[in-house]
CSV table of C-alpha atoms in Angstrom, one decimal:
chain,number,residue,atom,x,y,z
A,481,ALA,CA,-9.0,9.3,7.4
A,482,VAL,CA,-8.0,10.1,3.7
A,483,ALA,CA,-4.4,8.5,4.5
A,484,VAL,CA,-6.1,5.4,5.7
A,485,LEU,CA,-8.4,5.2,2.7
A,486,VAL,CA,-5.2,5.5,0.3
A,487,LEU,CA,-3.7,2.7,2.5
A,488,LEU,CA,-6.5,0.5,1.8
A,489,ILE,CA,-6.7,1.3,-1.9
A,490,ALA,CA,-3.2,0.3,-2.1
A,491,CYS,CA,-3.7,-3.0,-0.1
A,492,ALA,CA,-6.6,-3.9,-2.4
A,493,ASN,CA,-4.3,-3.2,-5.4
A,494,VAL,CA,-1.6,-5.2,-3.9
A,495,ALA,CA,-4.1,-8.1,-3.2
A,496,ILE,CA,-5.3,-8.1,-6.8
A,497,LEU,CA,-1.6,-8.3,-8.1
A,498,LEU,CA,-0.7,-11.1,-5.7
A,499,ASP,CA,-3.8,-13.0,-6.6
A,500,ALA,CA,-3.1,-12.6,-10.5
A,501,ARG,CA,0.6,-13.5,-9.9
A,502,GLN,CA,-0.3,-16.6,-8.0
A,503,ILE,CA,-2.7,-17.8,-10.8
A,504,ALA,CA,0.0,-17.1,-13.3
A,505,ARG,CA,2.7,-19.0,-11.5
A,506,ARG,CA,0.3,-22.2,-10.8
A,507,HIS,CA,2.0,-24.2,-13.4
A,508,GLU,CA,5.6,-23.5,-12.0
A,509,GLN,CA,4.4,-24.4,-8.6
A,510,ALA,CA,2.6,-27.5,-9.9
A,511,VAL,CA,6.0,-28.7,-11.5
A,512,ALA,CA,7.9,-28.0,-8.1
A,513,GLN,CA,5.3,-30.1,-6.2
A,514,ALA,CA,5.5,-32.9,-8.8
A,515,ILE,CA,9.2,-33.1,-8.5
A,516,GLY,CA,8.9,-33.3,-4.7
A,517,ALA,CA,8.5,-29.9,-3.1
A,518,THR,CA,6.0,-29.9,-0.3
A,519,ARG,CA,3.4,-27.2,0.3
A,520,ALA,CA,5.1,-25.9,3.3
A,521,ARG,CA,8.4,-25.3,1.2
A,522,LEU,CA,6.4,-23.4,-1.5
A,523,TYR,CA,4.8,-21.3,1.1
A,524,ARG,CA,8.1,-20.5,2.9
A,525,VAL,CA,9.6,-19.5,-0.6
A,526,LEU,CA,6.5,-17.4,-1.4
A,527,LEU,CA,6.8,-15.5,2.0
A,528,LEU,CA,10.3,-15.0,1.5
A,529,GLU,CA,9.9,-13.5,-2.0
A,530,LEU,CA,7.0,-11.3,-0.7
A,531,GLY,CA,9.1,-10.2,2.3
A,532,LEU,CA,11.9,-9.1,0.4
A,533,LEU,CA,9.6,-7.3,-2.0
A,534,GLY,CA,8.1,-5.5,1.1
A,535,LEU,CA,11.5,-4.6,2.4
A,536,ALA,CA,12.4,-3.3,-0.9
A,537,GLY,CA,9.2,-1.1,-1.0
A,538,ALA,CA,9.7,0.1,2.5
A,539,ALA,CA,13.4,1.0,1.7
A,540,LEU,CA,12.2,2.7,-1.6
A,541,GLY,CA,9.3,4.7,0.1
A,542,THR,CA,11.7,5.7,3.0
A,543,ALA,CA,14.2,7.1,0.5
A,544,LEU,CA,11.5,9.1,-1.4
A,545,ALA,CA,10.1,10.3,1.8
A,546,ALA,CA,13.6,11.7,2.8
A,547,LEU,CA,13.9,13.4,-0.5
A,548,ALA,CA,10.4,14.9,-0.6
A,549,LEU,CA,11.1,16.1,2.9
A,550,ALA,CA,14.4,17.7,2.0
A,551,GLY,CA,12.6,19.4,-0.8
A,552,LEU,CA,9.8,20.6,1.3
A,553,LYS,CA,12.2,22.0,4.0
A,554,ALA,CA,13.9,23.8,1.4
A,555,LEU,CA,10.7,25.5,0.1
A,556,ALA,CA,9.5,26.2,3.7
A,557,GLU,CA,12.8,27.8,4.9
A,558,GLY,CA,11.9,31.3,4.7
A,559,SER,CA,8.3,31.2,5.6
A,560,VAL,CA,7.8,28.5,8.3
A,561,PRO,CA,9.5,29.0,11.7
A,562,ARG,CA,11.9,26.2,12.6
A,563,ALA,CA,11.4,24.4,9.3
A,564,GLY,CA,15.0,22.9,9.8
A,565,GLU,CA,13.6,21.0,12.9
A,566,ILE,CA,11.2,18.9,10.8
A,567,ASP,CA,12.5,15.3,10.4
A,568,LEU,CA,11.4,11.9,9.7
A,569,ASP,CA,9.9,10.3,13.1
A,570,ARG,CA,11.4,7.0,14.1
A,571,GLY,CA,7.9,5.9,15.1
A,572,VAL,CA,6.6,6.5,11.6
A,573,LEU,CA,9.7,4.6,10.0
A,574,LEU,CA,9.1,1.7,12.5
A,575,PHE,CA,5.3,1.5,11.4
A,576,ALA,CA,6.3,1.6,7.8
A,577,LEU,CA,8.6,-1.4,8.4
A,578,ALA,CA,6.1,-3.3,10.4
A,579,ILE,CA,3.6,-2.9,7.5
A,580,ALA,CA,6.1,-3.9,5.1
A,581,LEU,CA,6.9,-7.2,7.1
A,582,ALA,CA,3.4,-8.0,8.0
A,583,THR,CA,2.0,-7.8,4.4
A,584,PRO,CA,3.3,-11.2,3.2
A,585,VAL,CA,1.7,-12.8,6.5
A,586,LEU,CA,-1.4,-11.2,6.0
A,587,ALA,CA,-1.6,-12.1,2.3
A,588,ALA,CA,-0.9,-15.7,3.4
A,589,LEU,CA,-3.7,-15.6,5.8
A,590,MET,CA,-6.1,-14.1,3.4
A,591,GLY,CA,-5.5,-16.9,1.0
A,592,ALA,CA,-3.7,-14.8,-1.7
A,593,LEU,CA,-0.8,-17.3,-1.6
A,594,ARG,CA,-3.1,-20.4,-1.8
A,595,LEU,CA,-1.8,-23.2,-3.9
A,596,ARG,CA,-4.7,-24.3,-6.2
A,597,GLY,CA,-5.7,-28.0,-7.0
A,598,ALA,CA,-3.5,-31.0,-7.7
A,599,PRO,CA,-0.3,-30.5,-9.4
A,600,VAL,CA,-1.2,-33.0,-12.3
A,601,GLU,CA,-4.5,-30.7,-13.1
A,602,ALA,CA,-2.4,-27.5,-13.0
A,603,MET,CA,0.4,-29.0,-15.3
A,604,ARG,CA,-2.4,-30.3,-17.8
A,605,SER,CA,-4.2,-26.9,-17.8
A,606,GLY,CA,-0.9,-25.0,-19.4
A,607,GLY,CA,1.3,-22.3,-18.0
A,608,GLY,CA,-1.2,-19.8,-16.3
A,609,LYS,CA,-3.0,-18.5,-19.4
A,610,GLY,CA,-5.8,-16.2,-18.5
A,611,ALA,CA,-4.5,-15.1,-15.1
A,612,ILE,CA,-7.5,-12.9,-14.4
A,613,ALA,CA,-10.1,-14.7,-16.4
A,614,GLY,CA,-12.5,-16.8,-14.2
A,615,GLY,CA,-11.1,-16.8,-10.7
A,616,SER,CA,-12.7,-16.8,-7.4
A,617,ARG,CA,-15.6,-14.6,-6.2
A,618,ARG,CA,-13.1,-12.8,-3.9
A,619,ALA,CA,-10.7,-12.3,-6.8
A,620,ARG,CA,-13.6,-10.8,-8.9
A,621,ALA,CA,-14.6,-8.6,-5.9
A,622,LEU,CA,-11.3,-7.0,-5.2
A,623,PRO,CA,-11.1,-4.8,-8.4
A,624,VAL,CA,-14.6,-3.6,-7.4
A,625,LEU,CA,-13.5,-2.7,-3.9
A,626,GLY,CA,-10.4,-0.9,-5.3
A,627,VAL,CA,-12.9,1.1,-7.6
A,628,ALA,CA,-15.3,1.8,-4.9
A,629,LEU,CA,-12.4,3.0,-2.4
A,630,SER,CA,-11.0,5.1,-5.2
A,631,SER,CA,-14.5,6.9,-5.7
A,632,LEU,CA,-14.8,7.4,-1.9
A,633,GLY,CA,-11.3,8.9,-1.9
A,634,LEU,CA,-12.2,11.4,-4.7
A,635,ILE,CA,-15.4,12.3,-3.0
A,636,ALA,CA,-13.7,13.0,0.2
A,637,ALA,CA,-11.1,14.9,-1.6
A,638,ALA,CA,-13.6,17.3,-3.3
A,639,ALA,CA,-15.5,17.7,0.0
A,640,MET,CA,-12.2,18.7,1.8
A,641,ALA,CA,-11.4,21.1,-1.1
A,642,ALA,CA,-14.9,22.7,-1.0
A,643,SER,CA,-14.7,23.1,2.8
A,644,LEU,CA,-11.4,24.7,2.6
A,645,VAL,CA,-13.0,27.3,0.0
A,646,ARG,CA,-15.8,27.8,2.4
A,647,ILE,CA,-13.5,28.3,5.3
A,648,LYS,CA,-11.5,31.0,3.5
A,649,ASP,CA,-14.8,33.3,3.3
A,650,VAL,CA,-15.8,33.0,7.0
A,651,GLU,CA,-15.3,36.0,9.0
A,652,PRO,CA,-12.6,35.5,11.7
A,653,GLY,CA,-14.4,37.4,14.4
A,654,PHE,CA,-11.9,40.2,14.5
A,655,ALA,CA,-10.8,42.9,12.1
A,656,SER,CA,-7.8,41.6,10.5
A,657,ALA,CA,-6.9,44.9,8.3
A,658,ASN,CA,-4.0,47.0,9.2
A,659,VAL,CA,-2.7,44.1,11.8
A,660,GLN,CA,1.1,44.1,12.5
A,661,ALA,CA,2.8,41.1,13.7
A,662,LEU,CA,6.3,40.5,15.2
A,663,GLN,CA,8.0,37.1,16.0
A,664,VAL,CA,10.2,37.2,19.2
A,665,PHE,CA,12.8,34.4,19.7
């Protein structure tokens, strides 16, 4: 549940950044429309940019996961049985790739890639100054959602830490003093 919450926080942050970026690029898109680019072509270019960004993020995340896993395996080598068998799961990697490719499509469906207004109005208003100021109700709600999810994540982490401390003090139901253990392979 905490991992899903962190994923939602990351999605809210990406949506905020996409919206701000689109507002800042409004003038550029208006000029492209004024010289003959269609909205469909602009959408394709935006989806291609975001798709490449998503793939780069997935590749970087996979590389960092592999490095972190190698470090954790080195730390756990003497204390965790069969630590050498721990590896990145193919299903997890495919899920990460699917999320990286689905993100641009979802952003387009949610309206983060909307082309605002007529090109003439956008060119008259200037080059995207005040990208965050004003904005739609959705654009103002996204930072609030991010803060709310972050607060919820902190509360969940604190509750989990408190429960782990309490579990340590629970009697296991058997005498654990002077117990010998042996591993047989």
